[in-house]
Amino acid sequence: MNAEMPVNADRLWRSLMDMGQVGALPHGGCCRTALSAEDKAGRDLFVRWCREAGCEVEFDVVGNIFARRPGRDPARAAVATGSHLDTQPHGGKFDGIYGVLAGLEVVRALNDARIRTEAPIDVVVWTNEEGVRFGPPLAGSSAFAGVVDVEQVHAGMTLDGTTVRDDLEATGYLGREQPGERRFDCFVEAHIEQGPILEAERKTIGVVTLVQGLRWLRVTVTGMDGHAGTTPMDRRRDALLAAAEMVLAINRIAREADEWARLTNGKFEIEPNSGATIPGRAVFICDLRHPEAATLDALDRRMQEAMRGIAQAAGVDIEIERLMNKPPVQFEPKVVETIRQSARQLGYASIDMLSGAGHDAMNVARVAPTGMIFVPCKDGLSHNEAESAEPEHLAAGAQTLLQTLVARAGRAT
Ligand SMILES: [Zn+2]
């Protein structure tokens, strides 16, 4: 533990608990969907804390918040960190919030130690990471990275019938700064792991090297509706039966591939969905993930071949559409190495790992050198009110973040 610029574990924990009171739910979680009244209250609290810590706070046109701790050299690009404050409807107190408040704790700890950096440090809140009240998810970081147009985000309708622009205006977070105006030296996002690996391996810090790729296929199988009592078994064109065979076959392919492949058929619809009618139509989603683009391609191809073969043998028609294709994102090796060294110097047990979930950092990686720091969370649970983490692990992640940001920003005094 570096005694020179220590983060304050109690203060970080108190801030997390205080933020957890905003939009609090009965079972310990939070509901602060993006740009709702609760999200506004959470944002206002964060902005107040940042100003009290001496930061200059600005918003951009999609409501991303940038709290800047000035550096000695204002001409230098900011060393940036942050995450999101919005939650799922039954969200926890840590997913996203930890990354934002770990950034704030870095600022407070540097203030305590009277340390000035050469480059400024920006703590960022990205708008609408979760995509609950309106789409797309990761909206703020997508706009920042130029993946979506500002107009597209503004015109989006919310569940409450307002536009996103209306909400930005109503909450007071419609800024003038355009995406791309602000340059980052780098961006480092701290986040709870949302999975079980660090806890199982008894490690404190996960050095994230990449975010795995994700692909969605929608498979439509068309057979023929028929009478359950009068149609002989050998004269049926049962879409569900063929689809069921497909699900088994592609799961076998995923299991036999390697330990990294992930396939989920989480959504399934059949028509007419009636007890006495042979299903004439089945539609299902394949959610396929893998860290390597080439393997993702190969698995996609093999699965499609297998499903087409089954359709032909069963005498049904098949249509396969690709709904989403997000390639794996490799984080910048120098940033990753700085995180790894920081954890090592501080004496924390760490491992390299990949992220199974998407994060704002994967968008920012398109426009700035980027990395991520994971800390363990209880039972790997997230998107759940019971989401929890140990104060000492959260502090270790914030301390690693501080070392990393200072290493990038350079010390002036
Ligand atoms: Zn998150």
Coordinates of C-alpha atoms and ligand atoms in Angstrom, one line a residue:
M1 CA 0.0 0.0 0.0
N2 CA 1.4 3.3 -1.0
A3 CA 1.3 5.5 2.1
E4 CA 2.1 8.7 0.1
M5 CA -1.3 9.1 -1.6
P6 CA -3.6 6.7 0.2
V7 CA -7.3 6.5 -0.8
N8 CA -9.7 6.6 2.1
A9 CA -11.6 3.3 2.2
D10 CA -14.3 4.5 4.7
R11 CA -15.0 7.7 2.7
L12 CA -15.3 5.7 -0.6
W13 CA -17.7 3.3 1.2
R14 CA -19.7 6.1 2.7
S15 CA -20.1 7.8 -0.7
L16 CA -21.3 4.5 -2.2
M17 CA -23.8 4.1 0.6
D18 CA -25.0 7.8 0.3
M19 CA -25.4 7.4 -3.4
G20 CA -27.3 4.2 -2.8
Q21 CA -29.9 6.2 -0.8
V22 CA -30.9 7.9 -4.0
G23 CA -33.7 5.9 -5.7
A24 CA -33.3 3.2 -2.9
L25 CA -35.3 0.0 -3.2
P26 CA -36.6 -2.1 -0.3
H27 CA -34.0 -4.9 -0.7
G28 CA -30.9 -2.8 -0.6
G29 CA -30.7 -2.0 -4.3
C30 CA -31.4 1.1 -6.4
C31 CA -33.6 2.3 -9.3
R32 CA -32.1 5.2 -11.1
T33 CA -32.9 4.7 -14.7
A34 CA -31.2 7.2 -17.0
L35 CA -32.4 10.8 -16.9
S36 CA -35.3 9.9 -14.5
A37 CA -35.9 12.1 -11.4
E38 CA -33.8 9.7 -9.4
D39 CA -31.0 9.8 -11.9
K40 CA -31.1 13.6 -11.8
A41 CA -30.8 13.5 -8.0
G42 CA -27.9 11.1 -8.2
R43 CA -26.1 13.3 -10.8
D44 CA -26.8 16.4 -8.7
L45 CA -25.2 14.8 -5.7
F46 CA -22.1 13.7 -7.7
V47 CA -21.7 17.2 -9.2
R48 CA -22.0 18.8 -5.7
W49 CA -19.3 16.4 -4.3
C50 CA -17.0 17.2 -7.3
R51 CA -17.4 21.0 -6.9
E52 CA -16.7 20.6 -3.2
A53 CA -13.5 18.7 -4.1
G54 CA -12.4 21.6 -6.3
C55 CA -13.4 20.2 -9.7
E56 CA -14.6 22.2 -12.7
V57 CA -17.8 20.4 -14.0
E58 CA -19.1 20.5 -17.6
F59 CA -21.7 18.5 -19.5
D60 CA -21.8 17.7 -23.2
V61 CA -24.8 17.6 -25.6
V62 CA -25.8 14.1 -24.5
G63 CA -25.5 14.8 -20.8
N64 CA -22.1 13.2 -20.2
I65 CA -20.6 14.8 -17.1
F66 CA -16.9 15.7 -17.0
A67 CA -15.5 16.7 -13.6
R68 CA -12.0 18.1 -14.1
R69 CA -9.3 18.3 -11.5
P70 CA -7.0 20.8 -13.2
G71 CA -3.4 19.9 -13.9
R72 CA -0.3 22.1 -13.9
D73 CA -0.3 22.1 -17.7
P74 CA -3.8 23.0 -19.0
A75 CA -2.7 22.2 -22.6
R76 CA -2.3 18.5 -21.9
A77 CA -5.1 16.1 -22.7
A78 CA -6.9 14.8 -19.6
V79 CA -6.2 11.5 -18.0
A80 CA -9.7 10.2 -17.6
T81 CA -11.7 7.8 -15.5
G82 CA -15.3 7.1 -14.8
S83 CA -18.3 4.9 -15.5
H84 CA -22.1 5.3 -15.1
L85 CA -24.6 6.3 -12.3
D86 CA -27.7 5.0 -14.0
T87 CA -29.0 1.5 -12.9
Q88 CA -31.2 -1.3 -14.0
P89 CA -34.8 -1.2 -12.5
H90 CA -33.7 -3.6 -9.8
G91 CA -30.1 -2.5 -9.9
G92 CA -27.4 -2.7 -7.2
K93 CA -25.3 0.0 -5.5
F94 CA -22.1 -0.8 -7.3
D95 CA -22.5 -1.5 -11.0
G96 CA -21.1 1.6 -12.6
I97 CA -21.4 3.7 -9.5
Y98 CA -18.2 2.3 -8.2
G99 CA -16.2 3.4 -11.2
V100 CA -17.6 7.0 -10.9
L101 CA -17.0 7.2 -7.1
A102 CA -13.6 5.5 -7.3
G103 CA -12.7 8.4 -9.6
L104 CA -14.0 10.9 -7.1
E105 CA -12.0 9.2 -4.4
V106 CA -8.8 9.5 -6.4
V107 CA -9.5 13.3 -6.7
R108 CA -10.1 13.5 -2.9
A109 CA -7.1 11.5 -2.1
L110 CA -4.8 13.6 -4.3
N111 CA -6.3 16.7 -2.6
D112 CA -5.5 15.2 0.9
A113 CA -1.9 14.4 -0.2
R114 CA -1.6 17.9 -1.8
I115 CA -0.4 16.3 -5.1
R116 CA -0.6 18.2 -8.3
T117 CA -0.4 16.3 -11.6
E118 CA 0.9 17.7 -14.9
A119 CA -2.1 16.7 -16.9
P120 CA -5.7 17.3 -15.7
I121 CA -7.8 14.4 -14.4
D122 CA -11.3 14.0 -15.7
V123 CA -13.9 12.0 -13.8
V124 CA -16.7 11.1 -16.3
V125 CA -20.3 10.0 -15.9
W126 CA -21.5 8.4 -19.1
T127 CA -25.2 8.9 -19.8
N128 CA -27.6 5.9 -20.1
E129 CA -25.2 2.9 -19.9
E130 CA -28.0 0.5 -19.0
G131 CA -30.5 1.4 -21.8
V132 CA -33.6 0.8 -19.6
R133 CA -35.7 4.0 -20.1
F134 CA -34.5 4.6 -23.7
G135 CA -32.0 3.2 -26.2
P136 CA -29.4 2.6 -27.2
P137 CA -27.6 1.3 -24.1
L138 CA -24.1 2.9 -23.7
A139 CA -25.6 6.0 -25.3
G140 CA -23.3 8.6 -23.8
S141 CA -20.1 6.8 -24.6
S142 CA -21.3 5.7 -28.0
A143 CA -22.0 9.4 -28.9
F144 CA -18.6 10.4 -27.4
A145 CA -16.9 7.8 -29.6
G146 CA -18.9 8.7 -32.7
V147 CA -20.6 5.4 -32.9
V148 CA -24.1 7.0 -32.9
D149 CA -25.2 10.5 -33.9
V150 CA -26.2 13.1 -31.3
E151 CA -29.5 13.7 -33.2
Q152 CA -30.2 10.0 -33.0
V153 CA -29.8 10.0 -29.2
H154 CA -31.8 13.2 -28.8
A155 CA -34.7 11.9 -30.9
G156 CA -35.0 8.7 -28.9
M157 CA -38.3 8.2 -27.1
T158 CA -38.3 7.2 -23.4
L159 CA -40.7 4.8 -21.8
D160 CA -42.5 7.8 -20.3
G161 CA -43.2 9.3 -23.8
T162 CA -40.7 12.1 -23.7
T163 CA -37.7 12.5 -26.0
V164 CA -34.2 12.2 -24.6
R165 CA -33.6 15.8 -25.5
D166 CA -36.7 16.9 -23.5
D167 CA -35.3 15.0 -20.5
L168 CA -31.8 16.4 -20.9
E169 CA -33.3 19.9 -20.9
A170 CA -35.7 19.2 -18.0
T171 CA -32.9 17.7 -15.8
G172 CA -30.5 20.5 -16.6
Y173 CA -27.9 18.3 -18.2
L174 CA -28.1 19.4 -21.8
G175 CA -24.6 20.9 -22.4
R176 CA -23.1 22.5 -25.4
E177 CA -19.9 20.6 -25.8
Q178 CA -19.9 18.3 -28.9
P179 CA -18.6 14.7 -28.8
G180 CA -15.0 14.6 -30.0
E181 CA -14.2 18.1 -28.7
R182 CA -12.5 16.7 -25.6
R183 CA -9.3 14.7 -26.0
F184 CA -8.2 12.1 -23.5
D185 CA -4.7 11.0 -22.9
C186 CA -6.3 7.7 -21.8
F187 CA -9.4 6.4 -20.1
V188 CA -9.4 3.8 -17.3
E189 CA -12.7 2.5 -16.0
A190 CA -12.9 0.7 -12.6
H191 CA -15.9 -1.7 -12.3
I192 CA -17.1 -4.6 -10.1
E193 CA -16.4 -7.8 -12.0
Q194 CA -20.1 -8.9 -12.2
G195 CA -18.8 -12.4 -12.4
P196 CA -17.4 -15.1 -10.0
I197 CA -13.7 -15.4 -11.2
L198 CA -11.8 -13.0 -8.9
E199 CA -13.7 -14.3 -5.8
A200 CA -13.0 -17.9 -6.8
E201 CA -9.3 -17.3 -7.5
R202 CA -9.0 -15.1 -4.4
K203 CA -7.6 -12.2 -6.3
T204 CA -8.2 -8.5 -5.5
I205 CA -7.5 -6.9 -8.9
G206 CA -8.6 -8.0 -12.4
V207 CA -6.5 -6.4 -15.1
V208 CA -8.9 -6.4 -18.0
T209 CA -7.2 -7.1 -21.4
L210 CA -10.2 -7.2 -23.6
V211 CA -14.0 -7.2 -23.9
Q212 CA -15.3 -10.3 -25.7
G213 CA -17.2 -10.1 -29.0
L214 CA -20.9 -10.5 -29.2
R215 CA -23.2 -11.6 -32.0
W216 CA -27.0 -12.0 -32.2
L217 CA -28.7 -14.2 -34.7
R218 CA -32.4 -14.4 -35.1
V219 CA -33.5 -17.7 -36.5
T220 CA -37.0 -18.1 -38.0
V221 CA -38.1 -21.6 -38.8
T222 CA -41.3 -22.0 -40.8
G223 CA -43.1 -25.3 -41.2
M224 CA -46.9 -25.7 -41.3
D225 CA -49.7 -25.5 -38.8
G226 CA -51.6 -28.8 -38.5
H227 CA -54.2 -30.8 -36.5
A228 CA -52.6 -32.6 -33.5
G229 CA -55.0 -35.5 -33.7
T230 CA -55.3 -36.2 -37.5
T231 CA -51.8 -35.5 -38.9
P232 CA -49.6 -38.6 -38.9
M233 CA -46.2 -38.2 -37.3
D234 CA -44.4 -38.7 -40.6
R235 CA -46.4 -36.1 -42.4
R236 CA -45.7 -33.1 -40.2
R237 CA -43.7 -30.0 -40.7
D238 CA -43.2 -29.1 -37.1
A239 CA -41.2 -25.9 -36.7
L240 CA -40.7 -26.3 -33.0
L241 CA -39.3 -29.8 -33.3
A242 CA -36.8 -28.6 -35.9
A243 CA -35.9 -25.6 -33.8
A244 CA -35.4 -27.8 -30.7
E245 CA -33.0 -30.0 -32.7
M246 CA -31.1 -26.8 -33.8
V247 CA -30.8 -25.6 -30.2
L248 CA -29.3 -28.9 -29.1
A249 CA -26.9 -29.0 -32.1
I250 CA -25.5 -25.5 -31.8
N251 CA -25.1 -25.9 -28.0
R252 CA -23.0 -29.0 -28.7
I253 CA -20.9 -26.9 -31.1
A254 CA -20.4 -24.2 -28.5
R255 CA -19.5 -26.8 -25.8
E256 CA -17.0 -28.6 -28.0
A257 CA -15.3 -25.3 -29.2
D258 CA -13.2 -24.2 -26.2
E259 CA -13.7 -22.9 -22.7
W260 CA -14.4 -19.3 -23.9
A261 CA -17.3 -19.8 -26.2
R262 CA -20.7 -18.7 -24.8
L263 CA -24.0 -19.5 -26.5
T264 CA -27.4 -18.7 -25.1
N265 CA -30.9 -19.2 -26.5
G266 CA -32.7 -17.0 -24.1
K267 CA -35.7 -16.0 -26.2
F268 CA -38.1 -18.4 -28.0
E269 CA -41.5 -17.9 -29.6
I270 CA -43.7 -20.4 -31.3
E271 CA -46.9 -19.9 -33.3
P272 CA -49.7 -20.4 -32.9
N273 CA -48.7 -21.6 -29.4
S274 CA -51.8 -23.7 -29.0
G275 CA -52.0 -27.1 -27.4
A276 CA -53.8 -28.9 -30.2
T277 CA -51.9 -27.4 -33.2
I278 CA -48.6 -28.5 -34.6
P279 CA -46.4 -25.3 -34.4
G280 CA -46.0 -23.8 -37.9
R281 CA -43.4 -21.2 -36.8
A282 CA -40.6 -20.9 -34.3
V283 CA -38.4 -17.8 -33.8
F284 CA -35.4 -17.8 -31.5
I285 CA -32.4 -15.7 -30.7
C286 CA -28.8 -17.0 -30.5
D287 CA -26.5 -14.9 -28.3
L288 CA -23.0 -15.9 -29.2
R289 CA -19.9 -14.6 -27.5
H290 CA -16.1 -15.2 -27.8
P291 CA -12.9 -13.2 -27.2
E292 CA -11.5 -13.9 -30.7
A293 CA -13.0 -12.5 -33.8
A294 CA -11.8 -15.4 -36.0
T295 CA -13.4 -18.0 -33.6
L296 CA -16.6 -16.0 -33.5
D297 CA -16.7 -16.1 -37.3
A298 CA -16.0 -19.9 -37.4
L299 CA -18.6 -20.7 -34.7
D300 CA -21.2 -18.5 -36.4
R301 CA -20.5 -20.4 -39.7
R302 CA -20.6 -23.8 -38.2
M303 CA -23.8 -23.1 -36.3
Q304 CA -25.5 -21.7 -39.4
E305 CA -24.5 -24.8 -41.5
A306 CA -25.8 -27.1 -38.8
M307 CA -29.1 -25.3 -38.5
R308 CA -29.6 -25.2 -42.3
G309 CA -28.8 -29.0 -42.5
I310 CA -31.4 -29.7 -39.8
A311 CA -34.0 -27.5 -41.6
Q312 CA -33.5 -29.4 -44.8
A313 CA -33.8 -32.8 -43.2
A314 CA -37.0 -31.8 -41.4
G315 CA -38.6 -30.2 -44.5
V316 CA -38.9 -26.7 -42.9
D317 CA -37.8 -23.3 -44.2
I318 CA -35.2 -21.4 -42.3
E319 CA -34.1 -17.7 -42.3
I320 CA -31.2 -16.5 -40.3
E321 CA -30.6 -12.7 -39.7
R322 CA -27.7 -11.1 -37.9
L323 CA -29.2 -8.5 -35.5
M324 CA -26.0 -7.4 -33.8
N325 CA -22.3 -7.8 -34.3
K326 CA -19.9 -6.3 -31.8
P327 CA -16.3 -7.3 -32.4
P328 CA -14.0 -8.0 -29.5
V329 CA -12.2 -4.9 -28.1
Q330 CA -8.6 -5.2 -27.2
F331 CA -7.5 -2.7 -24.6
E332 CA -4.3 -0.6 -25.2
P333 CA -1.2 -2.6 -24.1
K334 CA 0.6 0.3 -22.4
V335 CA -2.4 1.3 -20.4
V336 CA -3.0 -2.4 -19.4
E337 CA 0.7 -2.7 -18.4
T338 CA 0.5 0.4 -16.3
I339 CA -2.5 -1.0 -14.4
R340 CA -0.7 -4.4 -14.0
Q341 CA 2.4 -2.7 -12.6
S342 CA 0.4 -0.4 -10.3
A343 CA -1.4 -3.4 -8.7
R344 CA 1.9 -5.2 -8.4
Q345 CA 3.7 -2.2 -6.8
L346 CA 0.8 -1.9 -4.3
G347 CA 1.1 -5.6 -3.4
Y348 CA -2.4 -6.7 -4.6
A349 CA -3.0 -10.2 -5.9
S350 CA -4.0 -9.6 -9.5
I351 CA -4.8 -11.6 -12.7
D352 CA -5.3 -10.7 -16.3
M353 CA -8.9 -11.3 -17.4
L354 CA -11.4 -10.5 -20.0
S355 CA -14.8 -8.9 -19.6
G356 CA -17.8 -10.9 -20.4
A357 CA -20.1 -7.9 -20.3
G358 CA -20.1 -4.7 -22.4
H359 CA -18.9 -1.5 -20.8
D360 CA -18.5 2.2 -21.7
A361 CA -14.8 1.6 -21.9
M362 CA -15.3 -0.5 -25.1
N363 CA -16.6 2.6 -26.9
V364 CA -14.0 5.0 -25.5
A365 CA -11.3 2.5 -26.7
R366 CA -12.2 3.7 -30.2
V367 CA -11.0 7.2 -29.5
A368 CA -8.4 7.0 -26.7
P369 CA -6.0 4.4 -25.2
T370 CA -8.2 2.6 -22.7
G371 CA -8.1 0.0 -20.0
M372 CA -10.3 -1.4 -17.1
I373 CA -9.8 -2.5 -13.5
F374 CA -12.1 -5.1 -12.0
V375 CA -12.6 -5.8 -8.3
P376 CA -14.4 -8.8 -6.9
C377 CA -18.2 -8.7 -6.1
K378 CA -20.0 -11.0 -3.7
D379 CA -21.0 -14.3 -5.4
G380 CA -20.4 -12.7 -8.8
L381 CA -23.9 -11.3 -8.5
S382 CA -24.9 -8.1 -10.5
H383 CA -28.1 -6.6 -11.9
N384 CA -29.6 -7.6 -8.6
E385 CA -30.5 -5.7 -5.5
A386 CA -28.2 -8.0 -3.5
E387 CA -25.1 -6.9 -5.4
S388 CA -22.3 -6.3 -2.9
A389 CA -18.6 -5.9 -2.5
E390 CA -16.0 -5.7 0.2
P391 CA -14.9 -2.2 1.3
E392 CA -11.2 -3.3 1.2
H393 CA -11.5 -4.6 -2.3
L394 CA -13.2 -1.4 -3.5
A395 CA -10.4 0.6 -1.9
A396 CA -7.7 -1.6 -3.5
G397 CA -9.3 -0.9 -6.9
A398 CA -9.4 2.8 -6.3
Q399 CA -5.8 2.8 -5.1
T400 CA -4.7 0.9 -8.3
L401 CA -6.7 3.5 -10.3
L402 CA -5.0 6.4 -8.5
Q403 CA -1.5 4.9 -9.2
T404 CA -2.4 4.3 -12.8
L405 CA -3.8 7.8 -13.4
V406 CA -0.9 9.6 -11.7
A407 CA 1.6 7.5 -13.7
R408 CA -0.1 8.7 -16.9
A409 CA -0.7 12.3 -15.8
G410 CA 2.8 12.8 -14.3
R411 CA 3.5 14.4 -10.9
A412 CA 4.1 18.1 -10.8
T413 CA 4.7 18.4 -7.1
Ligands
ZN1 ZN -21.9 -1.2 -15.5

